[in-house]
PDB file of C-alpha atoms in Angstrom:
ATOM      1  CA  GLN A  24     228.717  21.376 -61.741  1.00  0.00           C
ATOM      2  CA  VAL A  25     228.213  19.945 -58.191  1.00  0.00           C
ATOM      3  CA  GLN A  26     225.828  16.141 -57.979  1.00  0.00           C
ATOM      4  CA  LEU A  27     225.101  14.247 -55.095  1.00  0.00           C
ATOM      5  CA  VAL A  28     223.699  10.385 -56.055  1.00  0.00           C
ATOM      6  CA  GLU A  29     221.890   8.354 -53.863  1.00  0.00           C
ATOM      7  CA  SER A  30     221.818   4.705 -54.577  1.00  0.00           C
ATOM      8  CA  GLY A  31     220.727   0.834 -52.834  1.00  0.00           C
ATOM      9  CA  GLY A  32     217.133   1.528 -51.652  1.00  0.00           C
ATOM     10  CA  GLY A  33     214.955  -0.707 -52.106  1.00  0.00           C
ATOM     11  CA  LEU A  34     212.352  -3.025 -50.127  1.00  0.00           C
ATOM     12  CA  VAL A  35     213.690  -5.274 -47.754  1.00  0.00           C
ATOM     13  CA  GLN A  36     211.874  -7.264 -44.826  1.00  0.00           C
ATOM     14  CA  ALA A  37     211.631  -5.853 -41.586  1.00  0.00           C
ATOM     15  CA  GLY A  38     215.330  -7.450 -39.327  1.00  0.00           C
ATOM     16  CA  GLY A  39     217.122  -6.869 -42.658  1.00  0.00           C
ATOM     17  CA  SER A  40     219.954  -4.657 -44.388  1.00  0.00           C
ATOM     18  CA  LEU A  41     220.477  -2.412 -46.668  1.00  0.00           C
ATOM     19  CA  ARG A  42     223.798  -0.345 -47.612  1.00  0.00           C
ATOM     20  CA  LEU A  43     223.464   3.087 -49.571  1.00  0.00           C
ATOM     21  CA  SER A  44     225.972   4.941 -51.334  1.00  0.00           C
ATOM     22  CA  CYS A  45     226.090   8.634 -52.457  1.00  0.00           C
ATOM     23  CA  ALA A  46     228.431   9.864 -54.715  1.00  0.00           C
ATOM     24  CA  ALA A  47     229.623  13.764 -54.234  1.00  0.00           C
ATOM     25  CA  SER A  48     231.381  15.736 -57.500  1.00  0.00           C
ATOM     26  CA  GLY A  49     232.192  18.916 -58.200  1.00  0.00           C
ATOM     27  CA  ARG A  50     233.344  20.358 -55.017  1.00  0.00           C
ATOM     28  CA  THR A  51     234.847  19.324 -51.464  1.00  0.00           C
ATOM     29  CA  PHE A  52     232.812  20.104 -48.864  1.00  0.00           C
ATOM     30  CA  ALA A  53     233.197  20.113 -44.557  1.00  0.00           C
ATOM     31  CA  SER A  54     230.299  17.845 -43.734  1.00  0.00           C
ATOM     32  CA  MET A  55     228.179  15.130 -45.682  1.00  0.00           C
ATOM     33  CA  GLY A  56     225.299  13.860 -44.832  1.00  0.00           C
ATOM     34  CA  TRP A  57     222.036  11.717 -45.100  1.00  0.00           C
ATOM     35  CA  PHE A  58     218.667  12.397 -43.976  1.00  0.00           C
ATOM     36  CA  ARG A  59     215.655  11.159 -44.392  1.00  0.00           C
ATOM     37  CA  GLN A  60     211.364  12.071 -45.281  1.00  0.00           C
ATOM     38  CA  ALA A  61     208.008   9.971 -44.625  1.00  0.00           C
ATOM     39  CA  PRO A  62     205.053  10.634 -46.066  1.00  0.00           C
ATOM     40  CA  GLY A  63     203.852  13.993 -44.088  1.00  0.00           C
ATOM     41  CA  LYS A  64     206.408  14.257 -41.973  1.00  0.00           C
ATOM     42  CA  GLU A  65     209.884  17.095 -41.476  1.00  0.00           C
ATOM     43  CA  ARG A  66     212.856  16.136 -43.365  1.00  0.00           C
ATOM     44  CA  GLU A  67     214.666  14.553 -40.582  1.00  0.00           C
ATOM     45  CA  PHE A  68     218.762  14.227 -39.410  1.00  0.00           C
ATOM     46  CA  VAL A  69     220.381  10.925 -40.063  1.00  0.00           C
ATOM     47  CA  ALA A  70     223.905  10.519 -39.254  1.00  0.00           C
ATOM     48  CA  ALA A  71     226.817  12.629 -40.867  1.00  0.00           C
ATOM     49  CA  PHE A  72     230.461  13.014 -41.563  1.00  0.00           C
ATOM     50  CA  ASN A  73     232.640  15.852 -40.695  1.00  0.00           C
ATOM     51  CA  TRP A  74     235.778  15.434 -43.345  1.00  0.00           C
ATOM     52  CA  SER A  75     237.993  17.315 -40.756  1.00  0.00           C
ATOM     53  CA  GLY A  76     238.463  15.083 -37.155  1.00  0.00           C
ATOM     54  CA  SER A  77     236.579  12.653 -39.399  1.00  0.00           C
ATOM     55  CA  ARG A  78     233.818  13.406 -36.489  1.00  0.00           C
ATOM     56  CA  ILE A  79     230.542  11.334 -36.883  1.00  0.00           C
ATOM     57  CA  TYR A  80     226.872  11.930 -36.018  1.00  0.00           C
ATOM     58  CA  TYR A  81     223.956   9.997 -35.699  1.00  0.00           C
ATOM     59  CA  ALA A  82     220.177  10.511 -34.723  1.00  0.00           C
ATOM     60  CA  ASP A  83     219.292   8.676 -31.798  1.00  0.00           C
ATOM     61  CA  SER A  84     216.628   6.482 -33.656  1.00  0.00           C
ATOM     62  CA  VAL A  85     219.258   4.795 -35.932  1.00  0.00           C
ATOM     63  CA  LYS A  86     222.435   4.859 -32.941  1.00  0.00           C
ATOM     64  CA  GLY A  87     223.665   1.037 -32.728  1.00  0.00           C
ATOM     65  CA  ARG A  88     221.674   0.183 -35.682  1.00  0.00           C
ATOM     66  CA  PHE A  89     223.340   2.199 -38.655  1.00  0.00           C
ATOM     67  CA  THR A  90     226.850   2.969 -39.804  1.00  0.00           C
ATOM     68  CA  ILE A  91     228.027   5.939 -41.741  1.00  0.00           C
ATOM     69  CA  SER A  92     231.313   5.485 -43.944  1.00  0.00           C
ATOM     70  CA  THR A  93     233.190   7.078 -46.196  1.00  0.00           C
ATOM     71  CA  ASP A  94     236.456   7.000 -49.220  1.00  0.00           C
ATOM     72  CA  SER A  95     237.268  10.172 -49.211  1.00  0.00           C
ATOM     73  CA  ALA A  96     239.617   9.295 -52.754  1.00  0.00           C
ATOM     74  CA  LYS A  97     236.166   8.951 -54.633  1.00  0.00           C
ATOM     75  CA  ASN A  98     234.225  11.859 -52.534  1.00  0.00           C
ATOM     76  CA  THR A  99     231.358   8.986 -51.355  1.00  0.00           C
ATOM     77  CA  VAL A 100     229.554   8.466 -48.477  1.00  0.00           C
ATOM     78  CA  TYR A 101     227.680   4.709 -47.235  1.00  0.00           C
ATOM     79  CA  LEU A 102     225.126   4.175 -44.333  1.00  0.00           C
ATOM     80  CA  GLN A 103     224.933   0.818 -44.014  1.00  0.00           C
ATOM     81  CA  MET A 104     221.747   0.129 -42.277  1.00  0.00           C
ATOM     82  CA  ASN A 105     221.264  -3.311 -39.945  1.00  0.00           C
ATOM     83  CA  ASN A 106     217.832  -4.258 -38.572  1.00  0.00           C
ATOM     84  CA  LEU A 107     215.375  -2.162 -40.317  1.00  0.00           C
ATOM     85  CA  ASN A 108     212.126  -1.699 -39.370  1.00  0.00           C
ATOM     86  CA  VAL A 109     209.176  -0.403 -40.716  1.00  0.00           C
ATOM     87  CA  GLU A 110     209.817   3.213 -39.225  1.00  0.00           C
ATOM     88  CA  ASP A 111     212.553   3.416 -41.441  1.00  0.00           C
ATOM     89  CA  THR A 112     211.037   3.306 -44.253  1.00  0.00           C
ATOM     90  CA  ALA A 113     210.793   6.943 -45.762  1.00  0.00           C
ATOM     91  CA  VAL A 114     213.009   8.225 -48.674  1.00  0.00           C
ATOM     92  CA  TYR A 115     216.891   8.502 -48.211  1.00  0.00           C
ATOM     93  CA  TYR A 116     218.780  11.561 -49.293  1.00  0.00           C
ATOM     94  CA  CYS A 117     222.345  12.590 -49.336  1.00  0.00           C
ATOM     95  CA  ALA A 118     223.463  16.270 -48.543  1.00  0.00           C
ATOM     96  CA  ALA A 119     226.548  18.412 -47.944  1.00  0.00           C
ATOM     97  CA  ARG A 120     227.071  21.092 -46.003  1.00  0.00           C
ATOM     98  CA  LEU A 121     230.149  23.811 -46.340  1.00  0.00           C
ATOM     99  CA  THR A 122     229.660  25.392 -42.511  1.00  0.00           C
ATOM    100  CA  GLY A 123     226.703  24.914 -40.582  1.00  0.00           C
ATOM    101  CA  THR A 124     225.208  22.681 -37.346  1.00  0.00           C
ATOM    102  CA  TYR A 125     225.920  18.925 -39.239  1.00  0.00           C
ATOM    103  CA  TYR A 126     221.920  18.113 -37.867  1.00  0.00           C
ATOM    104  CA  SER A 127     219.786  20.684 -39.439  1.00  0.00           C
ATOM    105  CA  VAL A 128     218.288  20.762 -42.817  1.00  0.00           C
ATOM    106  CA  ASN A 129     218.720  24.677 -42.901  1.00  0.00           C
ATOM    107  CA  SER A 130     222.773  23.822 -42.942  1.00  0.00           C
ATOM    108  CA  TYR A 131     223.445  22.042 -46.185  1.00  0.00           C
ATOM    109  CA  ASN A 132     223.789  23.266 -49.183  1.00  0.00           C
ATOM    110  CA  TYR A 133     223.151  20.330 -51.842  1.00  0.00           C
ATOM    111  CA  TRP A 134     220.866  17.588 -51.612  1.00  0.00           C
ATOM    112  CA  GLY A 135     220.797  14.301 -53.793  1.00  0.00           C
ATOM    113  CA  GLN A 136     217.484  13.059 -55.727  1.00  0.00           C
ATOM    114  CA  GLY A 137     216.931  10.995 -53.255  1.00  0.00           C
ATOM    115  CA  THR A 138     216.484   6.865 -52.948  1.00  0.00           C
ATOM    116  CA  GLN A 139     213.950   5.030 -51.125  1.00  0.00           C
ATOM    117  CA  VAL A 140     213.702   2.263 -48.525  1.00  0.00           C
ATOM    118  CA  THR A 141     210.956   0.538 -47.927  1.00  0.00           C
ATOM    119  CA  VAL A 142     210.646  -2.053 -44.728  1.00  0.00           C
ATOM    120  CA  SER A 143     207.825  -4.374 -44.270  1.00  0.00           C
ATOM    121  CA  SER A 144     207.148  -6.150 -41.449  1.00  0.00           C
TER     122      SER A 144
END
C-alpha cells in the first residue's frame, strides 16, 4: 500500500509562513516533491528533492522564499513557506516518482490528496 499524506495547509496573511509535511509509506522513491494548482490553472512544479545525491530543485517563483527538507528515516518531506503572497494560494500536492524529470507532472507516479493554502492580502 503506497500512500502520501499531506498536512499543514491553512489560511495565512500575506507575509506569513506555513510549514507543509508529507509522509510517504509503502516504498522508497527516486524523488519526492511539491506541486500546486490554483483554480483554472494547470498543476505546476514547486520544489523537489532527489534522495540520491541529496539534490534540491525550486521553481523560480518560490526560490528564496520556500525551503524543502527531508527526514529519510521517516520517509517524509517538508516545505517551509515564508513570505507568502496572494499568488501562492493553491492546493499543494505532495508527489513521488521512480524516474523521469523532476519538474514534470507526468514524471510522478504517486500523489497525495492535497492541502489547501490560502493567503489573504
